Amino acid sequence: METTRLTVVSTRLAIAVDREPSGQWTITPFSGSLVTALGPVLRDRGGQWIGWLGTRDTMEETNLRDLMDQGSRLTGYALKPVNLTEEDIRQYSFGFSNQILWPLVHDLPSRCNFDPAYWTVYERVNAKFAEVVAANTCEEDYVWVHDYQLIMVAHHLKTMGIRRQTGFFLHIPFPPLDGFVKLPWRFQVLNALLSYDLVGFQTMRDRRNFIDCVRMLMPKMRVVGHGQIARCLTPDHEVLIGAFPISIDFKQFAEAAATSEVEDQAWIIHANLPERQLILGVDRLDYTKGIPLRLQAFANALERYPELHGKMTLIQVVLPSREEVPEYESLKREIERMVGEINGRFNQVGWSPIQYIYRSLSRMELLAYYRTCEIALVTPLKDGMNLVAKEFCACSIENNGVLILSEFAGAAAQLHNGAILVNPFDIEGVADAIRRACCMESDNRHRRMEKMRRSIQRHDIFHWVNAFLRTGIHKDLDQFPRIEFFVPSPVQAGHER
Ligand code: ADQ
């Protein structure tokens, strides 16, 4: 069947809505990693995005329609909201998704709260998403579902008797068999994944883990093929299983980093922290990102290598995330305590070892940090991919940046030739890597960074999208031609943050 339109389904829509004290609703394009990745694929190509609005406030039908129209003009694609209740959000998102699946796949089962009520609501909310998909798509649509919050969508479509071509991409890791079997709903989850026509993972490691689980837990299913794409033969259809490492819009990052606006800002940052190498950490607030261990490693480097005092500053930027969850709040407090302690211990006149920023940076600020910092310290305990590592390289336009990267980030599979790979649990090992990066000769920096930039440029976000779509529907981005989909209309002042 000829696919004519792309429909993306994810928990959140690509916009944030807010209610002003006057009662007026405002709308801002959302800036998560998925939006960065998929916006270019849908924009002006007649695409649509289905997801939750992200607000718990109720809205009148006419307000909602106006807001969606406005959002569509801002983003360039149609937006179709899924209504979720307070209870849905609590049990499906904060519950099953973030207290069970998230820690489980990141090899932290002791953080899981296997509350059976969470599963019931997870199923129910996935069914709600399936209903919105069914109502807004037809058989010619390709329905591309994203991430661990929505594993059951294709299963529910099938239960409803709705035929759609479906693909699923898991942005987070897939755990090894001995981790996955701890999940009380392991059979339901595996079965649900096998309801899609294509299941994509970030790395070959994740794909291998998934296939191992299918082979061990579902011996009647046959998995064949050892190349890039494997096939699982279920009783009623064939599921393609592949690894598609997600990436960034390399060209856009590199070009934006070269603008005079970013250059000026980058210069100001460095001029305020003169005669030292700047080490950058940029992470969403999350225990998987390894921030406390990273701070310990940084302190260890200061302890063991006093010659580095005054010569380097760590700029740790943390993006607020999941703040309603007590665990995240206590992680924030722990980071702040450690930053205070390390600064208190090593501060000298004119030099603080750590600058700590806890907020969302504007794009220009973020690019300026990427551009001006000599070293990036990306040390997640486990990560599906980690886009920060790729963004830093793309913005290192003089090829003089050094990337210190956790071997447990999906990005390590692609960037191992240029990055200094570290085990984030090895405090002295990371401290040694910091010293090595600080002392690295310019030739070596250039050689390594060039390799990484070339690889990211070749395997950019468009490569990712095309690889997935070609596997799923034998089409690529160019075959969803640009169209005049929305009548451009100016966005009202005050609607952009
Ligand atoms: P995340 O866990 O959110 O994504 P990551 O890939 O690092 O992790 O993306 C974070 C994004 O947020 C980056 O684009 C970064 O620029 C941005 N960001 C971080 N801090 C910021 C700040 N203070 N201000 C503004 N922007 C900030 C999940 C998986 C990852 C996977 C992605 C994409 O956990 O492993 O790489 O999806 O598939």
mmCIF file of C-alpha atoms in Angstrom, residues 25-26 44 59 123 139 182 223 225 243 256 281 300 319 374 474 496:
data_model
loop_
_atom_site.group_PDB
_atom_site.id
_atom_site.type_symbol
_atom_site.label_atom_id
_atom_site.label_comp_id
_atom_site.label_asym_id
_atom_site.label_seq_id
_atom_site.Cartn_x
_atom_site.Cartn_y
_atom_site.Cartn_z
ATOM 1 C CA TRP A 25 -3.686 30.296 26.696
ATOM 2 C CA THR A 26 -0.229 30.606 25.155
ATOM 3 C CA ASP A 44 5.640 21.227 5.505
ATOM 4 C CA MET A 59 -9.800 23.699 28.205
ATOM 5 C CA GLU A 123 -2.560 -0.286 29.355
ATOM 6 C CA GLU A 139 -4.646 2.807 6.029
ATOM 7 C CA LYS A 182 12.400 -9.112 36.401
ATOM 8 C CA VAL A 223 14.104 -14.910 14.624
ATOM 9 C CA GLY A 225 18.873 -12.877 9.887
ATOM 10 C CA ALA A 243 19.344 -0.777 15.060
ATOM 11 C CA ALA A 256 24.449 28.043 14.027
ATOM 12 C CA GLY A 281 28.580 18.853 31.467
ATOM 13 C CA ASN A 300 39.393 13.330 42.583
ATOM 14 C CA LEU A 319 18.070 20.896 32.769
ATOM 15 C CA GLU A 374 37.410 22.745 25.290
ATOM 16 C CA HIS A 474 10.700 1.456 1.452
ATOM 17 C CA GLU A 496 7.182 32.860 22.049
#
